[in-house]
Coordinates of C-alpha atoms in Angstrom, one line a residue:
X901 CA 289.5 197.6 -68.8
X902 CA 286.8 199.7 -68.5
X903 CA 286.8 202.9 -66.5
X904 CA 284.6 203.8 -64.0
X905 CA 282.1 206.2 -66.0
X906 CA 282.0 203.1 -69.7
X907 CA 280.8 201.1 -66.4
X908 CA 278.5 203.1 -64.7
X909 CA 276.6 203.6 -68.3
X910 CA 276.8 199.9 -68.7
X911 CA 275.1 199.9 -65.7
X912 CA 272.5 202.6 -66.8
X913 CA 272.3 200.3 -69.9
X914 CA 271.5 197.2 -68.1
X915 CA 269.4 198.5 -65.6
X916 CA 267.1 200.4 -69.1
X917 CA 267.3 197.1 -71.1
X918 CA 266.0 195.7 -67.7
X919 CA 263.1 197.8 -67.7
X920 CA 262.4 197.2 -71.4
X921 CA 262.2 193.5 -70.7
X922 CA 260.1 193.5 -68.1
X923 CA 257.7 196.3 -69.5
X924 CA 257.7 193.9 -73.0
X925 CA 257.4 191.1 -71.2
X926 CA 254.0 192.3 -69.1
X927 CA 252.8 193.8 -72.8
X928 CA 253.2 189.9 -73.7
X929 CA 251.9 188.5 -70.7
X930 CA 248.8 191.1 -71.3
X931 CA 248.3 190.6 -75.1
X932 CA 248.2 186.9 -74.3
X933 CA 245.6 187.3 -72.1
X934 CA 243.5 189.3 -73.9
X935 CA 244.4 187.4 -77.2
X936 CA 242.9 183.9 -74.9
X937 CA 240.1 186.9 -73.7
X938 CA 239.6 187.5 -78.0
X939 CA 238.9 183.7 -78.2
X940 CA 236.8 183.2 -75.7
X941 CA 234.5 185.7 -76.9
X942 CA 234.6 184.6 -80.4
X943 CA 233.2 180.8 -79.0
X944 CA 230.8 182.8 -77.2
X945 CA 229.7 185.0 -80.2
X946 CA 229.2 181.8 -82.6
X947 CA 227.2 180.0 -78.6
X948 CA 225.2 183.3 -78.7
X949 CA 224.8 182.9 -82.6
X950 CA 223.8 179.3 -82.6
X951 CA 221.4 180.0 -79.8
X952 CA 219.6 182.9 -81.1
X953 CA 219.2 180.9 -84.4
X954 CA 217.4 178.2 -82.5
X955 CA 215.3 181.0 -80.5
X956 CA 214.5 182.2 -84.0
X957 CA 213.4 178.6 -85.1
X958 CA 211.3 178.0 -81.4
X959 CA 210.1 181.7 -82.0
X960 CA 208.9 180.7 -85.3
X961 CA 207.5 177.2 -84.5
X962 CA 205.3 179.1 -81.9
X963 CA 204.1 181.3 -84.2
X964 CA 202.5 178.4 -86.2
X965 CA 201.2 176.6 -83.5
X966 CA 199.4 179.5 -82.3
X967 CA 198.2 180.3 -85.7
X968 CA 196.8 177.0 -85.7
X969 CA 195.3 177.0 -82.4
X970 CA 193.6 180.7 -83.3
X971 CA 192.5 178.8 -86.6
X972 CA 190.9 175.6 -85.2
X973 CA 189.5 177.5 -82.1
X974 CA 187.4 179.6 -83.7
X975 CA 186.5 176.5 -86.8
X976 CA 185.5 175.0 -83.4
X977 CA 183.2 178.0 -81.8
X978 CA 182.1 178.0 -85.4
X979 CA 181.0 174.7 -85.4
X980 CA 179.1 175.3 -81.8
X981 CA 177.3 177.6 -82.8
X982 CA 176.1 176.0 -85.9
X983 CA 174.8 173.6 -83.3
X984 CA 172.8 176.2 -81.6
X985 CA 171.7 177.3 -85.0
X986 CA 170.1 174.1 -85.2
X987 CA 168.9 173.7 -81.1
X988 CA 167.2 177.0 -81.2
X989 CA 165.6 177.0 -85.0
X990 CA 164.2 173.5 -83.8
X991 CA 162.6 174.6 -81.1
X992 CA 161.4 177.7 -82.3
X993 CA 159.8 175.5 -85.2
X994 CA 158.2 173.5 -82.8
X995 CA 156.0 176.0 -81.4
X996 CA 155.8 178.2 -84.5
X997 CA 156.0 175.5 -87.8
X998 CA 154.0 178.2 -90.1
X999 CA 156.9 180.9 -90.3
X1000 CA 159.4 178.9 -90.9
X1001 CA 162.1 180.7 -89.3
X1002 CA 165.9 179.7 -88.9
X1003 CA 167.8 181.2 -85.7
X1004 CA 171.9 182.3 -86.7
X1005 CA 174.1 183.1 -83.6
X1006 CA 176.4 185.9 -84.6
X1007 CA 179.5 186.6 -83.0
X1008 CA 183.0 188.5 -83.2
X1009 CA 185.5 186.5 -81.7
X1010 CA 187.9 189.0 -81.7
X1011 CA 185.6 191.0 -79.4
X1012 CA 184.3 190.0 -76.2
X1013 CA 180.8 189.3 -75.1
X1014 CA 179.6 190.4 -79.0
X1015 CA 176.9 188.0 -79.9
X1016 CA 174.0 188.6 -81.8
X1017 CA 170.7 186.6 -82.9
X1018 CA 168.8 187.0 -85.4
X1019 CA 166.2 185.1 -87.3
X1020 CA 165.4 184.6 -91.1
X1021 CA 162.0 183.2 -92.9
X1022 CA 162.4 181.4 -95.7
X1023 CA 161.6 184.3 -97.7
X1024 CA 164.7 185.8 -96.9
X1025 CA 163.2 188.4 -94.2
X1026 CA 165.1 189.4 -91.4
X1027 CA 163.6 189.1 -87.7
X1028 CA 164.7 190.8 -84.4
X1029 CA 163.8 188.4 -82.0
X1030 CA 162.6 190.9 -78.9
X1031 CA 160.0 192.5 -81.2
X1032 CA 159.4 188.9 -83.2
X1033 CA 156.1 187.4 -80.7
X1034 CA 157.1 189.6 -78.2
X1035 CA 158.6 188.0 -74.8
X1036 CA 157.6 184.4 -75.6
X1037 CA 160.5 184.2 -78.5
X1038 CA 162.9 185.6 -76.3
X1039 CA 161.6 182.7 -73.7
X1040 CA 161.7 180.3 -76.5
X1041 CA 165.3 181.2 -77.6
X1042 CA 166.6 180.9 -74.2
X1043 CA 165.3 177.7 -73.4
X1044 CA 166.7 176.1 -76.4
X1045 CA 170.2 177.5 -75.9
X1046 CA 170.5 177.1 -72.6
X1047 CA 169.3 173.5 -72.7
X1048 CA 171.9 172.7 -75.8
X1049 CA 174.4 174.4 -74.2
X1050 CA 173.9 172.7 -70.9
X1051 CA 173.6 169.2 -72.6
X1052 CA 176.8 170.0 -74.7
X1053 CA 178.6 170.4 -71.1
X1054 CA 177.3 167.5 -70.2
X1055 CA 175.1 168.9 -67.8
X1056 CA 171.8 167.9 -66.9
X1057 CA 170.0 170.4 -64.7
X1058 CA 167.5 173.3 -65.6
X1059 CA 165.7 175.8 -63.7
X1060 CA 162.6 177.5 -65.6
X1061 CA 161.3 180.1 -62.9
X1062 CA 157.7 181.2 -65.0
X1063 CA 159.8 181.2 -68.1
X1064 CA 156.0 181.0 -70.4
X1065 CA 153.6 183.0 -68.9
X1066 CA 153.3 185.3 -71.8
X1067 CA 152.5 182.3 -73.8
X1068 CA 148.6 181.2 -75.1
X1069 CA 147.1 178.2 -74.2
X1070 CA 147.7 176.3 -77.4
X1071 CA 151.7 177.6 -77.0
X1072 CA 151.6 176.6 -73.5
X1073 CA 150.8 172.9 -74.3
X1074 CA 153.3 173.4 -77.1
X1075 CA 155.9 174.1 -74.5
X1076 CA 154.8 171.5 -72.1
X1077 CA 155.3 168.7 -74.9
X1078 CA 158.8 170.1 -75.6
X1079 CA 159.9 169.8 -71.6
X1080 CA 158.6 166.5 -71.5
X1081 CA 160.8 165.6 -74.6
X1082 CA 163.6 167.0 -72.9
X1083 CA 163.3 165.3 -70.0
X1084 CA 162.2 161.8 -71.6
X1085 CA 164.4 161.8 -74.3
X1086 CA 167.3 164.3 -73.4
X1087 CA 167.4 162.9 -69.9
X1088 CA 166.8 166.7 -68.4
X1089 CA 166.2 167.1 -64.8
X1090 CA 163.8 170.5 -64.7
X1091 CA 163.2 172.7 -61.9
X1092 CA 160.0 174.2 -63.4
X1093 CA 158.0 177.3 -61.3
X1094 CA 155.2 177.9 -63.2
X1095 CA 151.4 179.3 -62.3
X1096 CA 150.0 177.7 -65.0
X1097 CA 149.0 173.9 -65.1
X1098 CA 149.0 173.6 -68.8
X1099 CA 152.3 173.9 -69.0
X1100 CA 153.1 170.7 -66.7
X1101 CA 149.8 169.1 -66.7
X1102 CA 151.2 166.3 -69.2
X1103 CA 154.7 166.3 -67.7
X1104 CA 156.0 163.6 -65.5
X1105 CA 156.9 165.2 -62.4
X1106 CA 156.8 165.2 -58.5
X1107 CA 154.4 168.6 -57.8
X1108 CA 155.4 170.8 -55.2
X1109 CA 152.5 172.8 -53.5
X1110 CA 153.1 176.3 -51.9
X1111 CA 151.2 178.5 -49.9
X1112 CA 152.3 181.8 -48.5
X1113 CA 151.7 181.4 -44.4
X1114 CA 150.8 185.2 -43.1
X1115 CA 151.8 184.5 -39.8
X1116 CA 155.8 184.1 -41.1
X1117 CA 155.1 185.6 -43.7
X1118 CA 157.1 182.7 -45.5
X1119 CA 156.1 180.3 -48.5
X1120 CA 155.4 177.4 -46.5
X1121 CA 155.1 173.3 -48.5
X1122 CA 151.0 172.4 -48.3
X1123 CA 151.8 169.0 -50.5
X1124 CA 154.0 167.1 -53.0
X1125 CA 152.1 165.0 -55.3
X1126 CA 154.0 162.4 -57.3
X1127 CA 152.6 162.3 -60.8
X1128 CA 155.3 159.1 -62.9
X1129 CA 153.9 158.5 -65.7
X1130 CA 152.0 161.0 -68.6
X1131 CA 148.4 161.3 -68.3

């Protein structure tokens, strides 16, 4: 038998070894749970792995694409404005064959609203249009890349508001025959203001007559001739 203090330790005892198993047992209970925890975020790590790979792989096929799209982009503005090359040396040949001059659009694409023209003879000389016939070649250069550009749109329409005045007689028929060709053969509907009759006098056309009224003080219609075919 055991007397009362062996059984008050066993007591002691019992109630420690208690403790112990209940302190192990939530140490177990909490290593499990972060051991399940452990797991979890190892599948994650090797999701998050996977996925960044294929990010890297997107990021990667993006990069190509727009390299590409840079690449063919600017082949493409390259190509346009060889086409203006061509539109505007044309023209300008049109109304001055003897200097043979060829018209090359410059421009930075990595820069914005950078675009130079110049012109070259076939000698190799250099031309700054503003200072090359004075305003006419400016004129002349306009016309042609506006009307190339407009036809390359798909558009149609022009509005020449005394666009040749500086022009001589001989350049004024010159000019004349080319807005006739656009409208016969490019299929150009013109809006042409113009002082000068031998600049439309061969161009089909309806004629619009104005005459400032002082009264209103107001540009008032006197007539509109129709004029089909080319005299």
């Amino acid at each position: 038998m055991f007397g009362e203090e062996e059984l008050r330790l066993l007591k002691s005892n019992r109630s420690y070894y208690n403790r112990m198993i209940m302190q192990k047992g939530a140490e177990l209970s909490e290593a499990r749970n972060s051991n399940a925890l452990r797991e979890k975020l190892i599948v994650e790590s090797r999701e998050l792995a996977d996925l960044e790979k294929s990010l890297r792989t997107y990021k990667d096929a993006l990069l190509e694409i727009k390299t590409r799209v840079v690449k063919e982009n600017d082949e493409f503005r390259t190509r346009r404005l060889q086409y203006l090359n061509e539109i505007i040396t044309e023209g300008i040949s049109n109304v001055f064959p003897e200097k043979h001059l060829s018209a090359e659009v410059l421009c930075d694409f990595k820069r914005k609203n950078s675009v130079k023209l110049r012109l070259t003879d076939d000698k190799g000389n250099v031309f700054i249009p503003y200072i090359s016939n004075g305003k006419l070649m400016q004129y002349l250069i306009s016309f042609y890349a506006v009307s190339g550009i407009a036809q390359s749109l798909g558009s149609h329409n022009l509005y020449i508001d005394e666009a040749f005045g500086v022009a001589s007689a001989e350049n004024l028929q010159k000019m004349g025959d080319n807005i006739a060709k656009s409208i016969e053969q490019d299929g150009f509907q013109i809006i042409l203001v113009s002082q000068s009759s031998l600049l439309y006098t061969d161009i089909p056309r309806r004629e619009i007559n104005l005459q400032m009224d002082d009264a209103s003080k107001c540009a008032k219609v006197t007539s509109v001739d129709d004029y089909t075919a080319r005299r």
